[in-house]
Coordinates of C-alpha atoms in Angstrom, one line a residue:
M227 CA -112.5 63.2 12.1
Q228 CA -108.8 63.8 11.8
Y229 CA -106.4 60.8 12.3
R230 CA -102.7 60.3 12.5
T231 CA -100.5 57.3 11.9
E232 CA -98.7 55.6 14.9
K233 CA -96.2 52.6 14.6
D234 CA -95.3 49.9 17.1
T235 CA -93.5 46.5 16.6
M236 CA -96.5 45.1 14.7
G237 CA -96.7 47.9 12.2
E238 CA -98.7 51.2 11.6
I239 CA -102.2 51.7 13.1
Q240 CA -104.6 55.1 13.0
V241 CA -105.3 56.8 16.0
E242 CA -107.6 60.0 16.3
A243 CA -105.5 63.1 16.2
D244 CA -106.5 64.6 19.2
K245 CA -105.8 61.5 21.3
M246 CA -102.6 61.3 23.5
W247 CA -102.4 57.5 23.5
A248 CA -100.4 55.5 20.5
A249 CA -100.2 52.3 19.0
Q250 CA -100.7 49.7 21.6
T251 CA -103.4 51.4 23.4
Q252 CA -105.4 51.8 20.0
R253 CA -104.7 48.0 19.4
S254 CA -106.3 47.3 22.9
L255 CA -109.3 49.2 22.1
Q256 CA -109.8 47.4 19.0
N257 CA -109.0 44.0 20.1
F258 CA -110.9 44.0 23.6
A259 CA -114.3 45.6 23.0
I260 CA -115.6 43.6 26.0
G261 CA -118.0 45.3 28.5
T262 CA -118.2 48.7 29.8
E263 CA -116.1 48.3 33.0
R264 CA -113.0 50.6 32.3
M265 CA -109.7 50.3 34.2
P266 CA -110.5 51.8 37.7
H267 CA -109.5 55.5 38.0
E268 CA -107.4 54.6 41.0
V269 CA -105.2 52.4 39.2
V270 CA -104.5 55.1 36.5
M271 CA -103.6 57.5 39.3
A272 CA -101.3 55.0 41.1
F273 CA -99.6 54.2 37.6
A274 CA -98.8 57.9 37.4
Q275 CA -97.3 58.0 40.6
L276 CA -95.4 55.0 39.8
K277 CA -94.1 56.5 36.6
K278 CA -92.7 59.6 38.1
A279 CA -91.0 57.7 40.9
A280 CA -89.5 55.3 38.3
A281 CA -88.2 58.4 36.4
K282 CA -86.8 59.9 39.4
A283 CA -85.0 56.5 40.3
N284 CA -83.6 56.2 36.7
H285 CA -82.4 59.7 36.8
K286 CA -80.8 58.9 40.1
L287 CA -79.0 56.1 38.6
G288 CA -77.7 58.2 36.0
K289 CA -79.8 56.1 33.3
L290 CA -82.3 59.0 32.4
S291 CA -81.4 62.9 31.8
E292 CA -82.8 65.5 34.0
A293 CA -84.7 66.9 31.2
K294 CA -86.5 63.8 30.4
M295 CA -87.0 63.0 34.2
K296 CA -88.5 66.3 34.6
A297 CA -91.0 65.9 31.5
I298 CA -92.0 62.7 32.7
E299 CA -92.8 64.1 36.2
T300 CA -94.7 67.1 34.8
A301 CA -96.8 64.9 32.7
A302 CA -97.5 62.4 35.3
N303 CA -98.6 65.2 37.8
E304 CA -100.9 66.5 34.9
V305 CA -102.4 63.0 34.8
I306 CA -102.7 63.1 38.7
E307 CA -104.3 66.3 38.5
G308 CA -107.0 64.8 36.2
K309 CA -105.9 66.8 33.1
W310 CA -105.9 63.7 30.9
N311 CA -108.6 61.5 32.4
D312 CA -110.3 61.0 29.1
H313 CA -107.0 59.6 27.5
F314 CA -107.1 56.3 29.5
P315 CA -110.0 54.4 27.9
L316 CA -109.0 50.9 28.2
V317 CA -111.5 48.1 29.8
V318 CA -110.9 45.8 32.5
W319 CA -111.2 42.7 30.3
Q320 CA -107.7 42.9 28.6
T321 CA -104.6 41.1 28.9
G322 CA -104.4 39.5 32.3
S323 CA -101.1 41.2 33.4
G324 CA -102.7 44.7 32.5
T325 CA -99.8 45.2 29.8
Q326 CA -102.1 47.5 27.8
S327 CA -102.8 49.9 30.7
N328 CA -99.2 50.0 31.5
M329 CA -98.5 50.9 27.9
N330 CA -101.4 53.2 27.8
M331 CA -99.7 55.3 30.7
N332 CA -96.4 54.9 28.9
E333 CA -97.7 56.3 25.7
V334 CA -99.5 59.4 27.1
L335 CA -96.8 60.3 29.2
A336 CA -94.4 60.0 26.4
R337 CA -96.5 62.3 24.0
R338 CA -97.0 64.7 26.7
G339 CA -93.6 64.7 27.9
N340 CA -92.3 65.2 24.3
E341 CA -94.7 68.3 23.9
I342 CA -93.1 69.7 27.2
L343 CA -89.7 68.9 25.8
A344 CA -90.4 70.6 22.6
E345 CA -91.8 73.7 24.6
Q346 CA -88.4 73.9 26.1
S347 CA -86.7 73.8 22.6
S348 CA -84.9 70.5 23.9
D349 CA -83.5 68.0 21.3
E350 CA -84.3 65.1 23.5
K351 CA -87.4 62.9 22.8
L352 CA -89.0 60.3 24.9
H353 CA -89.9 56.8 24.1
P354 CA -92.7 55.1 25.9
N355 CA -90.8 51.8 26.1
D356 CA -87.2 52.9 26.5
D357 CA -87.7 55.9 28.6
V358 CA -91.0 55.9 30.4
N359 CA -90.9 52.1 31.0
M360 CA -87.2 52.2 31.7
S361 CA -86.1 49.3 34.1
Q362 CA -89.8 48.2 34.2
S363 CA -92.0 45.6 33.0
S364 CA -96.0 45.4 33.1
N365 CA -95.5 42.4 35.2
D366 CA -94.1 44.3 38.1
T367 CA -95.7 47.8 37.3
Y368 CA -99.2 46.5 37.3
P369 CA -99.0 44.8 40.5
T370 CA -97.4 47.7 42.0
A371 CA -99.9 50.1 40.9
M372 CA -102.6 47.7 42.3
H373 CA -101.1 47.8 45.7
V374 CA -100.5 51.6 45.6
A375 CA -104.1 52.2 44.5
G376 CA -105.5 49.6 47.0
V377 CA -103.6 51.3 50.0
M378 CA -104.8 54.7 49.2
A379 CA -108.2 53.6 48.7
V380 CA -108.5 52.0 52.0
T381 CA -106.6 54.5 54.1
E382 CA -107.9 57.8 52.3
N383 CA -111.6 56.8 51.7
L384 CA -112.8 53.7 53.4
I385 CA -111.1 54.2 57.1
P386 CA -112.6 57.7 57.1
A387 CA -116.0 56.4 56.3
I388 CA -115.8 53.6 58.9
Q389 CA -114.6 56.2 61.4
K390 CA -117.7 58.7 60.5
L391 CA -120.5 55.9 61.2
K392 CA -118.6 54.6 64.2
A393 CA -118.8 58.1 65.6
T394 CA -122.6 58.5 65.1
L395 CA -123.2 55.0 66.6
D396 CA -121.0 55.8 69.7
E397 CA -123.1 58.9 70.4
K398 CA -126.4 57.1 69.7
A399 CA -125.2 54.1 72.4
K400 CA -124.6 57.0 74.8
K401 CA -127.6 58.8 74.3
F402 CA -130.1 55.6 74.6
D403 CA -127.9 53.9 77.5
G404 CA -130.8 54.2 79.7
I405 CA -133.6 53.0 77.7
I406 CA -134.5 49.3 78.7
K407 CA -135.8 47.3 75.7
I408 CA -136.5 43.7 74.9
G409 CA -133.7 41.5 73.7
R410 CA -134.2 39.2 70.6
T411 CA -132.4 36.0 69.9
H412 CA -133.6 33.6 67.0
L413 CA -135.8 36.4 66.1
Q414 CA -137.7 35.6 69.3
D415 CA -138.1 37.5 72.5
A416 CA -135.2 37.3 74.9
T417 CA -134.1 39.0 78.2
P418 CA -133.9 42.7 78.3
L419 CA -131.1 45.0 77.5
T420 CA -130.6 48.9 76.7
L421 CA -131.0 50.3 73.3
G422 CA -127.6 51.7 74.1
Q423 CA -126.0 48.2 74.5
E424 CA -127.6 47.1 71.5
I425 CA -126.0 49.9 69.6
S426 CA -123.0 49.6 71.1
G427 CA -122.4 46.1 69.5
W428 CA -123.0 47.9 66.3
R429 CA -120.2 50.3 67.1
H430 CA -117.7 47.8 68.2
M431 CA -118.3 45.7 65.0
L432 CA -117.0 48.7 63.0
E433 CA -114.1 49.4 65.6
K434 CA -113.1 45.6 65.2
S435 CA -113.4 45.8 61.2
E436 CA -111.4 48.9 61.2
R437 CA -108.5 47.4 63.1
M438 CA -108.6 44.2 61.1
I439 CA -108.6 46.4 57.8
R440 CA -105.7 48.7 59.1
A441 CA -103.7 45.6 59.9
S442 CA -104.2 43.6 56.7
V443 CA -103.7 46.8 54.2
E444 CA -100.2 46.9 55.8
E445 CA -99.2 43.8 53.9
M446 CA -100.1 45.7 50.5
R447 CA -97.4 48.2 51.2
E448 CA -94.9 45.6 49.8
L449 CA -94.5 46.4 45.9
A450 CA -93.5 44.2 43.2
I451 CA -91.4 47.0 41.5
G452 CA -87.9 45.9 40.7
G453 CA -88.9 42.3 39.7
T454 CA -89.4 43.2 35.9
A455 CA -90.3 40.2 33.7
V456 CA -90.3 37.1 36.0
G457 CA -88.9 38.4 39.2
T458 CA -85.2 38.3 38.7
G459 CA -85.1 42.0 37.9
I460 CA -83.5 41.6 34.5
N461 CA -82.7 45.0 32.9
A462 CA -83.1 46.9 36.3
D463 CA -80.5 48.0 38.8
P464 CA -80.7 46.1 42.0
T465 CA -81.4 49.4 43.8
F466 CA -84.0 50.6 41.5
G467 CA -87.0 48.9 43.1
P468 CA -86.2 50.1 46.6
S469 CA -85.5 53.6 45.2
V470 CA -89.1 53.8 43.4
A471 CA -90.7 52.5 46.5
E472 CA -89.1 55.3 48.5
F473 CA -90.2 58.0 45.9
I474 CA -93.8 56.5 46.0
S475 CA -93.8 56.8 49.9
E476 CA -92.7 60.5 49.8
A477 CA -95.5 61.1 47.2
V478 CA -98.6 59.4 48.6
G479 CA -97.6 59.0 52.3
G480 CA -96.8 55.8 54.3
A481 CA -93.9 53.5 54.1
F482 CA -93.8 51.5 50.9
T483 CA -91.3 48.9 50.3
S484 CA -89.8 46.9 47.4
A485 CA -91.0 43.2 48.0
E486 CA -88.3 40.9 49.5
N487 CA -89.1 38.1 47.0
K488 CA -90.1 39.2 43.7
F489 CA -91.0 36.0 42.4
H490 CA -93.9 35.9 44.9
A491 CA -94.8 39.5 44.2
L492 CA -95.5 38.7 40.4
T493 CA -97.3 35.5 40.8
S494 CA -99.3 35.8 44.0
H495 CA -101.8 38.1 45.2
D496 CA -102.4 37.0 48.8
E497 CA -101.8 40.4 50.3
M498 CA -105.0 41.6 48.3
V499 CA -107.1 38.4 49.2
Y500 CA -106.0 38.9 52.8
T501 CA -107.0 42.6 52.8
H502 CA -110.2 42.0 51.0
G503 CA -111.2 39.5 53.6
A504 CA -111.1 42.1 56.2
I505 CA -113.1 44.2 54.0
K506 CA -115.7 41.5 53.6
A507 CA -115.8 41.1 57.4
L508 CA -116.7 44.8 57.5
A509 CA -119.4 44.1 54.7
A510 CA -120.9 41.3 56.9
D511 CA -121.1 43.7 59.8
A512 CA -122.6 46.4 57.7
M513 CA -125.3 43.7 56.6
K514 CA -125.9 43.0 60.1
I515 CA -126.2 46.6 61.2
A516 CA -128.6 47.6 58.3
N517 CA -130.7 44.7 58.9
D518 CA -131.1 45.4 62.4
V519 CA -132.1 48.9 61.6
R520 CA -134.7 48.0 59.4
W521 CA -136.0 45.5 61.6
L522 CA -136.2 47.6 64.3
A523 CA -138.0 50.4 62.4
S524 CA -140.4 48.2 60.7
G525 CA -143.9 49.1 60.6
P526 CA -144.8 51.6 61.6
R527 CA -147.8 50.1 63.0
S528 CA -147.8 46.4 62.4
G529 CA -144.0 45.7 62.8
I530 CA -141.5 46.1 65.6
G531 CA -141.5 49.8 65.6
E532 CA -139.0 50.4 68.4
I533 CA -136.8 52.9 66.5
T534 CA -137.6 55.6 64.0
I535 CA -135.4 56.5 61.1
P536 CA -135.6 59.4 58.7
E537 CA -138.2 59.6 56.0
N538 CA -136.1 60.5 52.9
E539 CA -138.4 59.9 49.9
P540 CA -141.8 58.1 49.0
G541 CA -141.5 54.5 49.1
S542 CA -144.2 53.4 46.7
S543 CA -145.5 54.2 43.4
I544 CA -148.9 52.9 44.4
M545 CA -149.3 53.1 48.1
P546 CA -149.8 56.7 49.1
G547 CA -147.6 57.7 52.4
K548 CA -145.5 54.6 52.5
V549 CA -141.9 55.0 53.4
N550 CA -139.2 52.3 53.1
P551 CA -135.7 51.8 54.9
T552 CA -134.0 52.6 51.6
Q553 CA -130.5 53.3 53.2
S554 CA -130.6 49.9 54.7
E555 CA -131.6 48.2 51.5
A556 CA -128.8 50.0 49.6
L557 CA -126.1 49.2 52.4
T558 CA -127.1 45.6 52.3
M559 CA -127.0 45.4 48.6
V560 CA -123.4 46.5 48.6
A561 CA -122.7 44.1 51.0
A562 CA -124.1 41.5 48.7
Q563 CA -121.6 43.0 45.9
V564 CA -118.7 43.0 48.1
M565 CA -119.2 39.1 48.9
G566 CA -119.4 38.4 45.4
N567 CA -116.3 40.5 44.7
D568 CA -114.5 38.5 47.4
A569 CA -115.3 35.0 45.7
T570 CA -114.0 36.7 42.2
I571 CA -110.7 37.9 44.1
G572 CA -110.1 34.5 45.7
F573 CA -110.4 32.5 42.7
A574 CA -108.5 35.0 40.5
A575 CA -105.7 35.2 42.8
S576 CA -105.6 31.3 43.0
Q577 CA -104.7 31.4 39.1
G578 CA -101.0 32.4 39.4
N579 CA -99.2 29.9 36.8
F580 CA -95.5 29.6 37.1
E581 CA -93.8 33.1 37.3
L582 CA -97.1 35.4 36.7
N583 CA -100.6 35.9 37.8
V584 CA -102.5 36.8 34.8
F585 CA -105.9 37.9 36.7
K586 CA -104.6 41.2 37.8
P587 CA -107.3 43.5 36.3
V588 CA -110.2 41.8 37.6
I589 CA -108.5 41.6 41.1
A590 CA -108.0 45.4 41.1
Y591 CA -111.2 46.1 39.7
N592 CA -113.3 44.2 42.2
F593 CA -110.9 45.1 45.1
L594 CA -111.4 49.0 44.3
Q595 CA -115.1 48.5 43.7
S596 CA -115.7 47.1 47.1
V597 CA -113.6 49.8 48.7
R598 CA -115.6 52.4 46.7
L599 CA -119.2 51.0 47.3
L600 CA -118.6 50.6 51.1
T601 CA -117.0 53.9 51.3
D602 CA -119.9 55.5 49.6
S603 CA -122.6 53.4 51.3
L604 CA -121.4 53.8 54.8
I605 CA -121.4 57.8 54.4
S606 CA -124.7 57.7 52.8
F607 CA -126.2 55.1 55.3
N608 CA -124.6 57.5 58.1
D609 CA -125.7 60.8 57.0
N610 CA -129.3 59.7 55.7
C611 CA -130.2 57.3 58.4
A612 CA -127.9 56.7 61.2
V613 CA -127.8 60.3 62.5
G614 CA -131.7 60.3 62.5
I615 CA -132.4 57.2 64.6
E616 CA -134.6 58.0 67.6
A617 CA -136.2 55.6 70.3
N618 CA -139.9 55.0 70.1
L619 CA -140.4 55.0 73.8
E620 CA -144.2 53.9 73.8
V621 CA -143.5 51.0 71.8
I622 CA -140.2 49.9 73.6
Q623 CA -142.0 50.0 76.9
N624 CA -145.0 48.1 75.7
H625 CA -142.8 45.3 74.5
V626 CA -140.9 45.1 77.6
G627 CA -144.1 44.9 79.7
N628 CA -145.5 42.4 77.5
S629 CA -142.7 40.1 77.3
L630 CA -142.8 36.7 78.8
M631 CA -138.9 36.2 79.0
L632 CA -139.1 38.7 82.1
V633 CA -139.7 35.2 83.8
T634 CA -135.8 34.3 83.5
S635 CA -135.4 36.5 86.5
L636 CA -137.5 34.0 88.5
N637 CA -134.9 31.0 87.8
P638 CA -132.8 31.6 91.0
H639 CA -136.0 31.7 93.3
I640 CA -138.5 29.1 91.8
G641 CA -136.4 27.1 89.5
Y642 CA -136.4 26.8 85.5
E643 CA -139.2 24.4 85.2
K644 CA -141.6 26.4 87.3
A645 CA -140.7 29.5 85.5
A646 CA -141.2 27.8 82.3
A647 CA -144.8 26.6 83.2
I648 CA -145.6 30.3 84.2
A649 CA -144.6 31.7 81.1
K650 CA -146.2 29.0 78.9
Q651 CA -149.6 29.3 81.1
A652 CA -149.4 33.1 80.6
H653 CA -148.9 32.8 76.7
K654 CA -151.7 30.1 76.5
E655 CA -154.3 32.3 78.5
G656 CA -153.2 35.6 77.2
T657 CA -152.7 36.9 80.7
T658 CA -149.7 38.9 82.0
L659 CA -146.7 37.2 83.4
K660 CA -147.5 38.7 86.8
E661 CA -151.0 37.2 86.7
S662 CA -149.9 33.8 85.8
A663 CA -147.0 33.8 88.3
V664 CA -149.3 34.7 91.2
K665 CA -151.9 32.0 90.0
S666 CA -149.3 29.4 90.0
G667 CA -149.0 29.9 93.8
H668 CA -145.0 29.8 93.6
L669 CA -144.7 33.4 94.5
T670 CA -146.8 36.3 95.6
A671 CA -147.2 39.5 93.8
E672 CA -145.1 41.3 96.1
Q673 CA -142.3 38.9 95.4
F674 CA -142.9 39.3 91.7
D675 CA -142.4 42.9 91.8
E676 CA -139.2 42.6 93.9
W677 CA -137.7 39.8 91.6
V678 CA -138.9 40.9 88.1
R679 CA -137.1 44.2 87.7
P680 CA -135.9 44.8 84.0
E681 CA -133.6 47.3 85.1
N682 CA -131.9 44.7 87.1
M683 CA -131.6 42.2 84.1
V684 CA -129.3 44.3 81.7
G685 CA -126.0 43.8 83.4
K686 CA -125.5 47.5 84.3
K687 CA -123.7 48.2 87.8

């Protein structure tokens, strides 16, 4: 294997000749051989957008030549296109400010930018710190990249996934609106509702979660850029941060701004805690929906069995013909992971000391993992389960007919205590509710048929 010698302020180090990174990235690889979790791809892409925007802002300020600016821009665009994915090898478990990942990007863009300048026969040469990192510090670039990556992941991926499942559930709610089924509270029989009403509750959960996530993610559009090392903006023009935010907005869409208070932006990550809290709320709703689906589809002969779901794959290596609610299981596991991620993010965000929080990579990793997992699992649950939900009318009608809680409709006519006695007697003797009611002498069979009508118990006008 061929190597080249790279230098930084600590001396020389050997780097594989075909790698685009330089000394500081190589030192990180050697010093942090911890785990297999790499810096999220979304953060790398956001860094490339940031460096391109910073080069434009520095050129606008007269600090960076047009040739250097265009070389950085071209190299950054190549990163965004995925050309240099293999040249961002660093793990999450590194310096808590993300310094090495910032330098990884600086080094790759400088090396590739210098190749571009050489191809143009330019005498200029890019330096990773002096040019690509001009007017910046890892302390303001990494939190900026975190926010840009988070906003893009939520708006471009998670929101559309929510909308897709929401549309499916809306269609199912309308389709099954006329099917009366027994309700359940405390896992026990309750008064009737329609299957459509039940599913409409699931749909509204997603609608509410979407609104909360949309509102919270707007807080992440404030960027730390311009704060440099400790929030004072040392070595950066006061207009640099707003200019970078403007260029990022043009590149990725939406209105990003430079944070009003950079001292807050460098040491606090409450915006990501807030947004992930809304994402956790979505995970909680996803857990409930997935659990309801697998309970309602349980059986097929000894469970509730009121709905059927697609049979996607064999469910057992020993029991022939068994089919399991695997999409529900996958979605609930994702929900559990997101809830764990929320605990990590909350604790990590609480660890800002003085002018800097040094838990940034783990916050970014867990936040983006939650978004990615929920996006993928909601789409999978929709495509492989929700679209195929059907009502099992025979089972539903049998459950309604056998329910003792239909006795609730007798309360206004004979009172709670007499109605309760009728239900308990029917359960004890194994008779129908109607038989027990007539036997009680509190009402006639004709009155029972008039008063106990499930279709009048579902709140529909």
